[in-house]
mmCIF file of C-alpha atoms and ligand atoms in Angstrom:
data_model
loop_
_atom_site.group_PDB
_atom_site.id
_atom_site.type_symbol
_atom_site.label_atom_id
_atom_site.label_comp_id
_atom_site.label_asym_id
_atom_site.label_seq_id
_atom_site.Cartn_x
_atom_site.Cartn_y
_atom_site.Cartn_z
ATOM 1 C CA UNK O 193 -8.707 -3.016 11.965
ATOM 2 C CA UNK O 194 -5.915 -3.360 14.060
ATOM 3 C CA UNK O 195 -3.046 -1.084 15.432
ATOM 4 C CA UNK O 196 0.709 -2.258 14.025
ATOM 5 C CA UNK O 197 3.400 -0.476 15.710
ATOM 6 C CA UNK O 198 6.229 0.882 13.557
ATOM 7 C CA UNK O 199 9.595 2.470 14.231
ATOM 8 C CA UNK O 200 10.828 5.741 12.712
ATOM 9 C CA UNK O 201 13.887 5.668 11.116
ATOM 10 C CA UNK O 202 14.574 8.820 9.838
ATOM 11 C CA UNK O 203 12.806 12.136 9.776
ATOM 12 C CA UNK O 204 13.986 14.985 6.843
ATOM 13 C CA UNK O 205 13.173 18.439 7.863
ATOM 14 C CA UNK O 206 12.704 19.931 3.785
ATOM 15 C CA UNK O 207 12.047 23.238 5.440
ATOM 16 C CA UNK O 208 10.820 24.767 8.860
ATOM 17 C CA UNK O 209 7.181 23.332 8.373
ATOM 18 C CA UNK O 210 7.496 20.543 5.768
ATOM 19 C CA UNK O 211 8.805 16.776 6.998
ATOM 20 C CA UNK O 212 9.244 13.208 5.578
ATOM 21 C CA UNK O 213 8.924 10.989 8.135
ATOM 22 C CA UNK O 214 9.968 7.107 7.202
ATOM 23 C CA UNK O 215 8.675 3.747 9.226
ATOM 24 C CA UNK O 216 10.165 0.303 9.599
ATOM 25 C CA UNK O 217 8.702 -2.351 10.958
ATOM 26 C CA UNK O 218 5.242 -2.371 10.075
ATOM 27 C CA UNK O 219 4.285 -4.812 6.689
ATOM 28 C CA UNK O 220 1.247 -3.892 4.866
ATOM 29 C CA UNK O 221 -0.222 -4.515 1.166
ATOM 30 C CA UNK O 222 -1.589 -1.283 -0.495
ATOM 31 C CA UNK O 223 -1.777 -0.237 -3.864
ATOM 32 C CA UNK O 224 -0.032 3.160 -5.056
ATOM 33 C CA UNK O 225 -1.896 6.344 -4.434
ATOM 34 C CA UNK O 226 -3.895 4.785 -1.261
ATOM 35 C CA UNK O 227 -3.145 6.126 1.975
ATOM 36 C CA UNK O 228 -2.937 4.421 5.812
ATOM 37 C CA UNK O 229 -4.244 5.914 9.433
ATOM 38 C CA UNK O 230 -1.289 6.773 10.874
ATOM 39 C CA UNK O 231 -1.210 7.533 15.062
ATOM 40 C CA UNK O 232 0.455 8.941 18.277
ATOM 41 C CA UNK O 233 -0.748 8.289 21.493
ATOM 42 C CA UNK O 234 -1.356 12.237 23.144
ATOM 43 C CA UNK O 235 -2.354 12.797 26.943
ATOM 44 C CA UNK O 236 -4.244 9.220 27.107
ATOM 45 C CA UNK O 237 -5.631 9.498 23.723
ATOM 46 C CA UNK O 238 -4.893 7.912 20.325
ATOM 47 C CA UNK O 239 -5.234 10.384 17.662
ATOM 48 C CA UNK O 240 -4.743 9.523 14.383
ATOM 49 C CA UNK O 241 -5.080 10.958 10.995
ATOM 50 C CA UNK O 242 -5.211 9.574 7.196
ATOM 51 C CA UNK O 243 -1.432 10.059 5.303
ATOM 52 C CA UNK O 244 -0.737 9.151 1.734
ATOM 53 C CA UNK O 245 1.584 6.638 1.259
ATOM 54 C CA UNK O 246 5.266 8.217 -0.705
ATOM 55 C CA UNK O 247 7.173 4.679 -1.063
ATOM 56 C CA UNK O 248 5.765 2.688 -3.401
ATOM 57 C CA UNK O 249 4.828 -0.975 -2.462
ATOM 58 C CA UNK O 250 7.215 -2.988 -2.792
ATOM 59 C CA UNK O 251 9.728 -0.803 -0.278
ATOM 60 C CA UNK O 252 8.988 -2.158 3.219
ATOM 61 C CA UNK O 253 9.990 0.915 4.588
ATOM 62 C CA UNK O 254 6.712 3.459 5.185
ATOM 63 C CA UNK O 255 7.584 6.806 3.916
ATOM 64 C CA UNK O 256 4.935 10.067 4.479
ATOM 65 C CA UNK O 257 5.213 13.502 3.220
ATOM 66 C CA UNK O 258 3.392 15.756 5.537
ATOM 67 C CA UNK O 259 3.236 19.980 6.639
ATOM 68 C CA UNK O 260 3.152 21.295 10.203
ATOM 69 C CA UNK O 261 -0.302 23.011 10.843
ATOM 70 C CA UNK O 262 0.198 25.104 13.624
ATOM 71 C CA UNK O 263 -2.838 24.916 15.086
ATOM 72 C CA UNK O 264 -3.283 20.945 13.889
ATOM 73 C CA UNK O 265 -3.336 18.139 16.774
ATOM 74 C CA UNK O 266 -0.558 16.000 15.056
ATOM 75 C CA UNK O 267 1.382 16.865 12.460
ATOM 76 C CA UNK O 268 3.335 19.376 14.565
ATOM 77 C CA UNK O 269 4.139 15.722 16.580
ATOM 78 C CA UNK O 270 4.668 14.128 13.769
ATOM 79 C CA UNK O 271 7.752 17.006 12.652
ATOM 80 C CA UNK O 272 9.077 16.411 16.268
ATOM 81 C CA UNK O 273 9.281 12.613 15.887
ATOM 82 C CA UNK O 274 13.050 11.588 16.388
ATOM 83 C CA UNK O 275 14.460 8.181 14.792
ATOM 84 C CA UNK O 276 13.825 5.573 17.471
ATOM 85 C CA UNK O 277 10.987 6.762 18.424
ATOM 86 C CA UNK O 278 7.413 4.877 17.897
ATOM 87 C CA UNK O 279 4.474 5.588 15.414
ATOM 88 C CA UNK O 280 1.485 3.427 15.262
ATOM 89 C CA UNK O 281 0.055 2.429 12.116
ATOM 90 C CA UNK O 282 -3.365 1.284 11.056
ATOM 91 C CA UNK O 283 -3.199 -2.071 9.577
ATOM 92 C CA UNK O 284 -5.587 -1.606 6.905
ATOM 93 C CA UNK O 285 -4.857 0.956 3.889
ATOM 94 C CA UNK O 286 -7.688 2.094 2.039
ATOM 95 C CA UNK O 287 -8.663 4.561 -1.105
ATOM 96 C CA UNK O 288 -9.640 4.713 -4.610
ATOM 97 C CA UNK O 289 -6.686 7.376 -5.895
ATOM 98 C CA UNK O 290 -5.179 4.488 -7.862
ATOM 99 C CA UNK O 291 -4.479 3.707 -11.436
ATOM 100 C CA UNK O 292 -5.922 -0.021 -11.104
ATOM 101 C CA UNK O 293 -9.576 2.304 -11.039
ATOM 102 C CA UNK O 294 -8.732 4.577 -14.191
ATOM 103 C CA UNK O 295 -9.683 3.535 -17.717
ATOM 104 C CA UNK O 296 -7.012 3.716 -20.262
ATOM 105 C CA UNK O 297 -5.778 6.544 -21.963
ATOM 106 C CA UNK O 298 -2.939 8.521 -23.937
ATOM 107 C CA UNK O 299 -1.915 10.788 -21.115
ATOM 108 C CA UNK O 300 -2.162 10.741 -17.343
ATOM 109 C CA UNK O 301 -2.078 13.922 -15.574
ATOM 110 C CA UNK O 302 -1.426 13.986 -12.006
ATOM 111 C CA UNK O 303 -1.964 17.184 -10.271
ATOM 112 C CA UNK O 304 -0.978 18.581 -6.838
ATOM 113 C CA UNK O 305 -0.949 20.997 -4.431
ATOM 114 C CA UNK O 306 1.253 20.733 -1.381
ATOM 115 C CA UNK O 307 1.907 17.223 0.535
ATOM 116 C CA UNK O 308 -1.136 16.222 -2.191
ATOM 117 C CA UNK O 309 2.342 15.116 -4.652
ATOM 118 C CA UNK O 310 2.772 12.653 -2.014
ATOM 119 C CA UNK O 311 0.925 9.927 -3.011
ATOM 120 C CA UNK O 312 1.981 10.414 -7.098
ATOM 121 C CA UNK O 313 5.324 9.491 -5.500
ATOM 122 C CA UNK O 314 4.374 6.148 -4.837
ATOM 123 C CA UNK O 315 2.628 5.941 -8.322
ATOM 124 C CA UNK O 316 5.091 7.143 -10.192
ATOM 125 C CA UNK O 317 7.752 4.686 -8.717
ATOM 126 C CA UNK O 318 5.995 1.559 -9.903
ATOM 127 C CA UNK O 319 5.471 0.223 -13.266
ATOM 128 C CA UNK O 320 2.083 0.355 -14.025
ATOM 129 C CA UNK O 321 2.243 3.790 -15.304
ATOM 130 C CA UNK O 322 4.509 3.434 -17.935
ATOM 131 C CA UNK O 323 3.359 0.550 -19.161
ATOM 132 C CA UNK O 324 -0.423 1.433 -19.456
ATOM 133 C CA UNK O 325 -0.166 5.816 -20.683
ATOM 134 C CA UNK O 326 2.179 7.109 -23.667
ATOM 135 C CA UNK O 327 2.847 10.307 -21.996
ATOM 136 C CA UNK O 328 2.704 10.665 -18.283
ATOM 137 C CA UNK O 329 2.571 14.659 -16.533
ATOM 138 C CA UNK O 330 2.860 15.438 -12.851
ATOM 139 C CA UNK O 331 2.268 19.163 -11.704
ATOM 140 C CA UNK O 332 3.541 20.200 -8.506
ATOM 141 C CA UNK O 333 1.599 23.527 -7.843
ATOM 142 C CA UNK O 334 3.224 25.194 -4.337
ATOM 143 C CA UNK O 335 3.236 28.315 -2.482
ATOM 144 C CA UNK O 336 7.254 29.038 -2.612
ATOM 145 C CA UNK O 337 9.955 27.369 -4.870
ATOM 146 C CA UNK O 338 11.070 26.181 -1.298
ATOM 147 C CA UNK O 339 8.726 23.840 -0.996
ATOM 148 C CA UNK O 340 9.166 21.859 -4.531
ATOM 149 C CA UNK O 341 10.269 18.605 -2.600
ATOM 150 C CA UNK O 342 11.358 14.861 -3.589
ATOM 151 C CA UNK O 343 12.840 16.868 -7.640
ATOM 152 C CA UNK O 344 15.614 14.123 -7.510
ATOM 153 C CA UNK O 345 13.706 11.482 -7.372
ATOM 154 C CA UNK O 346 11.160 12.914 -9.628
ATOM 155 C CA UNK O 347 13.882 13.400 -12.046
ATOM 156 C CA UNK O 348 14.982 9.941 -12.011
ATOM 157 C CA UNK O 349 11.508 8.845 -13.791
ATOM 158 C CA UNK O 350 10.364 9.260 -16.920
ATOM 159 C CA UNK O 351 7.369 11.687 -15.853
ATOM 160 C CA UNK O 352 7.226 15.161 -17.659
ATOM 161 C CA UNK O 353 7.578 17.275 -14.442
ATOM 162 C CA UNK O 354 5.796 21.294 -14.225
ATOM 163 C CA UNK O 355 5.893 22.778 -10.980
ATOM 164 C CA UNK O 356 3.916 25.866 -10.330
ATOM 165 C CA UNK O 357 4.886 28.517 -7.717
ATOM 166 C CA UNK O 358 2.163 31.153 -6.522
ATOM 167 C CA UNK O 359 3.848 33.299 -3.926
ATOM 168 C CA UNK O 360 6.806 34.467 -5.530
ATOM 169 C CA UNK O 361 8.565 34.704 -9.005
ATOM 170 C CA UNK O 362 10.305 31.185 -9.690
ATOM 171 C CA UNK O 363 12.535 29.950 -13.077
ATOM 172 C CA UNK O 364 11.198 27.271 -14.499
ATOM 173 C CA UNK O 365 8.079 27.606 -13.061
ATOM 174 C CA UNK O 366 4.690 28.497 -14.199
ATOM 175 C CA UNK O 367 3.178 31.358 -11.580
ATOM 176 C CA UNK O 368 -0.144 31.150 -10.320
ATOM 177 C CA UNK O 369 -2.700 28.328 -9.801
ATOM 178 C CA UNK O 370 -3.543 25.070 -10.954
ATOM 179 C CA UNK O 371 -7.232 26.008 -12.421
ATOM 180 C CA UNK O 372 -6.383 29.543 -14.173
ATOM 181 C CA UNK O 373 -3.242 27.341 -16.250
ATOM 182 C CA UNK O 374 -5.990 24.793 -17.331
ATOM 183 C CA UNK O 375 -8.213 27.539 -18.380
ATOM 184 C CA UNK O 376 -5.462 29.589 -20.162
ATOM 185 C CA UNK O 377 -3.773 26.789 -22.412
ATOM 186 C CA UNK O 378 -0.581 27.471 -20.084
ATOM 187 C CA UNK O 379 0.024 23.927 -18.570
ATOM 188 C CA UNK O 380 -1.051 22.618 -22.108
ATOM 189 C CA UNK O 381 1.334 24.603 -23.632
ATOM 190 C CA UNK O 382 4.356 23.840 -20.878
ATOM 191 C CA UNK O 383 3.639 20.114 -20.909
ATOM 192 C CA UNK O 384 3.323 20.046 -24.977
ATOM 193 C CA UNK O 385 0.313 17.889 -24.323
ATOM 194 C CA UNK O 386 -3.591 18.880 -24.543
ATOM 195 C CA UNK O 387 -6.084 18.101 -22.128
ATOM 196 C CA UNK O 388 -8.907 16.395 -24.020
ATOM 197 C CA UNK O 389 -11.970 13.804 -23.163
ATOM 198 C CA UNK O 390 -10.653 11.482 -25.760
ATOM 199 C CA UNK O 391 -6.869 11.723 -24.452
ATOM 200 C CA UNK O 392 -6.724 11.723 -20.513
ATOM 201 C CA UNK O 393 -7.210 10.603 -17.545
ATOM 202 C CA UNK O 394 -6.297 13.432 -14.511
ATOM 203 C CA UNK O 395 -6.115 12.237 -10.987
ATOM 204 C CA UNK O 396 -6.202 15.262 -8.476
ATOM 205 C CA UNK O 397 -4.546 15.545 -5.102
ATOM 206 C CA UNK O 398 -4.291 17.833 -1.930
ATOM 207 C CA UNK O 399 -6.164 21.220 -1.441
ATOM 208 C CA UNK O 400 -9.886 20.762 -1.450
ATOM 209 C CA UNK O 401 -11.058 23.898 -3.036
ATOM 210 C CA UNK O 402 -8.135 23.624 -5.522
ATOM 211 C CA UNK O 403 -10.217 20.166 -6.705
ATOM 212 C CA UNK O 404 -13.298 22.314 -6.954
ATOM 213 C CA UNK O 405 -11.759 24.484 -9.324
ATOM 214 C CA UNK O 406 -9.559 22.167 -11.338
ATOM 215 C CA UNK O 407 -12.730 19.960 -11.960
ATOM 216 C CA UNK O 408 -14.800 22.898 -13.043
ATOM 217 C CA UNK O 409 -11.529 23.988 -15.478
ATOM 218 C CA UNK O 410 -11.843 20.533 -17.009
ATOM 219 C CA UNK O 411 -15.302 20.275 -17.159
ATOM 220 C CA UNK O 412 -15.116 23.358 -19.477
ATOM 221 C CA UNK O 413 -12.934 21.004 -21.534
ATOM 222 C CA UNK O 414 -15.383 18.125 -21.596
ATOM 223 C CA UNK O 415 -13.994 16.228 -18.934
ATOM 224 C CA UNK O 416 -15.888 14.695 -16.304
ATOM 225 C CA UNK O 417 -15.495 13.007 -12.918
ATOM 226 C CA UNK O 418 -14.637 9.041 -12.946
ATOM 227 C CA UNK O 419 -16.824 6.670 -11.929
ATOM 228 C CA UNK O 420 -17.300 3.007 -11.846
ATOM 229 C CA UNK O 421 -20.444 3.301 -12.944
ATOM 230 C CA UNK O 422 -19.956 5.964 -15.064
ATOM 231 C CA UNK O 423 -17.150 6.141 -16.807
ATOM 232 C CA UNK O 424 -15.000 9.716 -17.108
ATOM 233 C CA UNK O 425 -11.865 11.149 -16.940
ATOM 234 C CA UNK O 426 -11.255 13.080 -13.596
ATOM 235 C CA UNK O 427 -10.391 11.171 -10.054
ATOM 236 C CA UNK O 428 -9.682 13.393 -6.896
ATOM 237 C CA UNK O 429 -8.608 13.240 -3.397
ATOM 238 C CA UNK O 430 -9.269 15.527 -0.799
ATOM 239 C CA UNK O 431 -6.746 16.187 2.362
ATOM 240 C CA UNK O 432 -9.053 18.045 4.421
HETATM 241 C C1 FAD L 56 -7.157 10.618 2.416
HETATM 242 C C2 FAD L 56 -6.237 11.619 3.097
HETATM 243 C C3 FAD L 56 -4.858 11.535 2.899
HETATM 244 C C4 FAD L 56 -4.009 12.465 3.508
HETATM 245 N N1 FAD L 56 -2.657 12.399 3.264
HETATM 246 C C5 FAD L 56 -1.840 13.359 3.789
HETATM 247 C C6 FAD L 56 -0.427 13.366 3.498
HETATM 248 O O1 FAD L 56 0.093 12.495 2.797
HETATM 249 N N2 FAD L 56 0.321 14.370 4.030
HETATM 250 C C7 FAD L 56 -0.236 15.348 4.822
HETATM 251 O O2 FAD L 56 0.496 16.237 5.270
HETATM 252 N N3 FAD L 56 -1.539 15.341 5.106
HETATM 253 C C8 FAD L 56 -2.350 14.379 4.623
HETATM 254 N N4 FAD L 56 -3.679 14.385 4.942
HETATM 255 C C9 FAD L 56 -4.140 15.355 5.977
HETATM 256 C C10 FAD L 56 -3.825 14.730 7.358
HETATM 257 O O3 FAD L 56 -4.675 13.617 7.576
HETATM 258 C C11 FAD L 56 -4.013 15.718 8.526
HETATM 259 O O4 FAD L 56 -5.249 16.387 8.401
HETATM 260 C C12 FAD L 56 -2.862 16.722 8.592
HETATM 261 O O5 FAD L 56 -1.631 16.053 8.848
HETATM 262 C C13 FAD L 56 -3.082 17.736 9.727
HETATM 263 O O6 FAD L 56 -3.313 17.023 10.916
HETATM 264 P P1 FAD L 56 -3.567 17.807 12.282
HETATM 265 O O7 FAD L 56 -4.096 16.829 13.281
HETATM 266 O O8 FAD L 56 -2.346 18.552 12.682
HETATM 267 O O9 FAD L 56 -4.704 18.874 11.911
HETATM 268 P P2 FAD L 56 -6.198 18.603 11.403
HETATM 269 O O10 FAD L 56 -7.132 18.891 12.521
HETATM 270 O O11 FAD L 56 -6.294 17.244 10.780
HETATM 271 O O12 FAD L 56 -6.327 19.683 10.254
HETATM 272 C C14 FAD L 56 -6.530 21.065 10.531
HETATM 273 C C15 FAD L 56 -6.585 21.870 9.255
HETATM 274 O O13 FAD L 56 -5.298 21.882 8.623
HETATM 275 C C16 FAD L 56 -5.409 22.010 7.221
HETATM 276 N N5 FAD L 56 -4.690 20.865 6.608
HETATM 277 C C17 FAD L 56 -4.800 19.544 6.941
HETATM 278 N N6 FAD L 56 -3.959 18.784 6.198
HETATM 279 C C18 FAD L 56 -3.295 19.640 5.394
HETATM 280 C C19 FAD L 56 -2.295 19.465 4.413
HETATM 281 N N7 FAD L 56 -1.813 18.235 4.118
HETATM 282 N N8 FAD L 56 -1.821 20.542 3.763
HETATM 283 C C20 FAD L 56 -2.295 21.768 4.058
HETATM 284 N N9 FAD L 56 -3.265 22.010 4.976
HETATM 285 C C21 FAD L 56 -3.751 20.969 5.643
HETATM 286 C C22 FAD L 56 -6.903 22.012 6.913
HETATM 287 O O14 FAD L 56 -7.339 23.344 6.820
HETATM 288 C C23 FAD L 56 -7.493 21.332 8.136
HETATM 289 O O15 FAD L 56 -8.830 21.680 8.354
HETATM 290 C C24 FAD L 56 -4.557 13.476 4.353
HETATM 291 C C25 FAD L 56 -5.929 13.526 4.563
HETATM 292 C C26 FAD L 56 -6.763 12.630 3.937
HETATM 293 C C27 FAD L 56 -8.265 12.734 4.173
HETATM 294 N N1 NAP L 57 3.511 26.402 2.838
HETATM 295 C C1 NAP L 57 4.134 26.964 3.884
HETATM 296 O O1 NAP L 57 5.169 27.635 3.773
HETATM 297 C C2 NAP L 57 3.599 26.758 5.249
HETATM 298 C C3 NAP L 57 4.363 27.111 6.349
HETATM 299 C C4 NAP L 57 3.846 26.891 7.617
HETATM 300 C C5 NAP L 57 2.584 26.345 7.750
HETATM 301 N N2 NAP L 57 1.843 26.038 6.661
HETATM 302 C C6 NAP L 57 0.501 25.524 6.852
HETATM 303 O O2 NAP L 57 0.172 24.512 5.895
HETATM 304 C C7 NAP L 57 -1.158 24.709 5.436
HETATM 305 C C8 NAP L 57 -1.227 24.956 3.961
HETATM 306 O O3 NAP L 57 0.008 25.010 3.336
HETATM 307 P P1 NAP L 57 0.398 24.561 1.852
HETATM 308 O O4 NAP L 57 1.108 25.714 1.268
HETATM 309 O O5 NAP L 57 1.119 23.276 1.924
HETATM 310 O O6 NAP L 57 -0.980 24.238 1.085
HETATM 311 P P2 NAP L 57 -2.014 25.146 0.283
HETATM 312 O O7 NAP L 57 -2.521 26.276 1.078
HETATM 313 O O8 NAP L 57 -3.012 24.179 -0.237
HETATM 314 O O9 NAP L 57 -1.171 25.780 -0.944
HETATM 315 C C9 NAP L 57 -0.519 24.991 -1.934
HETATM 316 C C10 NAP L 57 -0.819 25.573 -3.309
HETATM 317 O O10 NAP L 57 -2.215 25.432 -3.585
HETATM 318 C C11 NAP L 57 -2.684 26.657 -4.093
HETATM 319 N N3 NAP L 57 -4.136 26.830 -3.918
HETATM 320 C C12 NAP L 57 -4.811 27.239 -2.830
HETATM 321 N N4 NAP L 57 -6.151 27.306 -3.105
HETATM 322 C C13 NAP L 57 -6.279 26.965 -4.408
HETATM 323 C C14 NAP L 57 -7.409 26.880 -5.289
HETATM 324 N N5 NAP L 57 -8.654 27.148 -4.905
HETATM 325 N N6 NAP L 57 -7.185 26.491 -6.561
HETATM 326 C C15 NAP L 57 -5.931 26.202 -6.975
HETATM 327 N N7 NAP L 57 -4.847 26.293 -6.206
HETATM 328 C C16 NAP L 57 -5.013 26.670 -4.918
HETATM 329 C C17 NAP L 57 -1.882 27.712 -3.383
HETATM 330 O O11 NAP L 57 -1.960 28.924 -4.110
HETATM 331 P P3 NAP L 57 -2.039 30.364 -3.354
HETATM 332 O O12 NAP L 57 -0.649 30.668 -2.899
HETATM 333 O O13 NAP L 57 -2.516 31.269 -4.457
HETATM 334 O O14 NAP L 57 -3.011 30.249 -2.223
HETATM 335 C C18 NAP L 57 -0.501 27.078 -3.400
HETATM 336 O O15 NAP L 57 0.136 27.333 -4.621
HETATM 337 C C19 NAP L 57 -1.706 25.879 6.216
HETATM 338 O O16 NAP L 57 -2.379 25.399 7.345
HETATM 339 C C20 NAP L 57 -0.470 26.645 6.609
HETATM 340 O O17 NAP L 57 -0.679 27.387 7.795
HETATM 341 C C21 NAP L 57 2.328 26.224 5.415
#
């Protein structure tokens, strides 16, 4: 593994503590859904974290999605970053969140909490979705209606979009968590879609102990985790 050195080009504040920071300069092969080390050099010291890739391969511009956490080493760097200024990226991408892993099916679901939409965006812009699923769902599942990011672009696929908001009352949006509006039929219901073993694949992104409960919501459905070796229906990856 080496270091590549990239460029930032631009750097959209969404709101005070979420940021989409975009790279030039830096040429790597991934797949959609996999995710790169990305790095800042701080008092002597390189530290560097994993980020989910948001532009989908063939763009040769980098883009991440990522939240300030206060107390965090980088990302509040990160937010600060200023076009022109450098960003050093690892030059090998890595991770199994990708669709080239999942077996086939009637309908993907891709769920999220937080920056965990971030590296759907990248899936959902290539072609491989469409072309392999009849009906293809993303849930965005956030804590304010603030924070439902990258809807234009969203909009501009063909992806049946539900977005969740948990902290406050929102139009259009189904209240609560991820896991209860498995349990309760709601996100069945919204999407007009059900979850079943012999239907879907779900691929599962951002807060850890969101994954927890998700898969144990889907399990009570039949669903299990995905496996190479074993074959299922549920794929996850964890932020922290
Ligand atoms: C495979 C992988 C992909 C990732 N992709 C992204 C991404 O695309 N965007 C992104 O913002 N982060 C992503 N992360 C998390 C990221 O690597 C950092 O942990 C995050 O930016 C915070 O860095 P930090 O140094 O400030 O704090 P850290 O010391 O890394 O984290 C401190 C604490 O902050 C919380 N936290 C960390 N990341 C998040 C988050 N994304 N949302 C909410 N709380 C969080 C956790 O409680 C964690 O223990 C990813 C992590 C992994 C393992
Ligand atoms: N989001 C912000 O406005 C904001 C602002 C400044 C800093 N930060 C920092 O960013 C980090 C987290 O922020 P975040 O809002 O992006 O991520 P988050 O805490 O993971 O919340 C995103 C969504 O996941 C939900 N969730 C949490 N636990 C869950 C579980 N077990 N099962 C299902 N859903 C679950 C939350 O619901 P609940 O609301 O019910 O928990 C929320 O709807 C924190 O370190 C925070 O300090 C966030």
């Amino acid at each position: 593994m080496s270091w590549l050195e990239g460029k930032v080009i631009e750097n959209r504040h969404w709101t005070g503590s979420l940021f989409s920071l975009r790279v030039a300069g830096v040429g790597l092969k991934f797949e959609a859904g996999q995710f790169v080390r990305i790095a800042l050099d701080i008092g002597g010291e390189r530290v560097a974290r994993p980020f989910s890739f948001v532009n989908p391969p063939a763009d040769p511009v980098l883009e991440f999605y990522g939240v300030v956490v206060p107390e965090g080493p980088l990302s509040p760097r990160l937010a600060r970053l200023r076009a022109g200024e450098r960003l050093q990226v690892a030059s090998n991408p890595a991770g199994f969140l990708v669709l080239s892993e999942l077996p086939d099916a009637e309908t993907l679901w891709l769920l999220s909490t937080g920056t965990g939409i971030a590296p759907f965006l990248s899936i959902l812009r290539t072609e491989t979705p469409w072309q392999r699923f009849r009906n293809v769902v993303l849930v965005h599942a956030v804590r304010h209606a603030g924070e439902l990011v990258y809807q234009d672009l969203i909009k501009g696929t063909n992806v049946k979009y539900l977005t969740m908001v948990s902290r406050e009352a929102h139009q259009g949006s189904l209240p609560g968590r991820i896991p209860a509006a498995i349990g309760d039929g709601s996100l069945e219901a919204a999407a007009g879609l059900r979850i079943a073993p012999e239907t879907s694949q779900v691929m599962l992104c951002g807060n850890p102990a969101m994954l927890k409960d998700a898969a144990a919501a889907l399990a009570a459905r039949g669903l299990r985790k995905h496996r190479r070796r074993s074959p299922g229906h549920i794929t996850v990856e964890s932020f922290w």
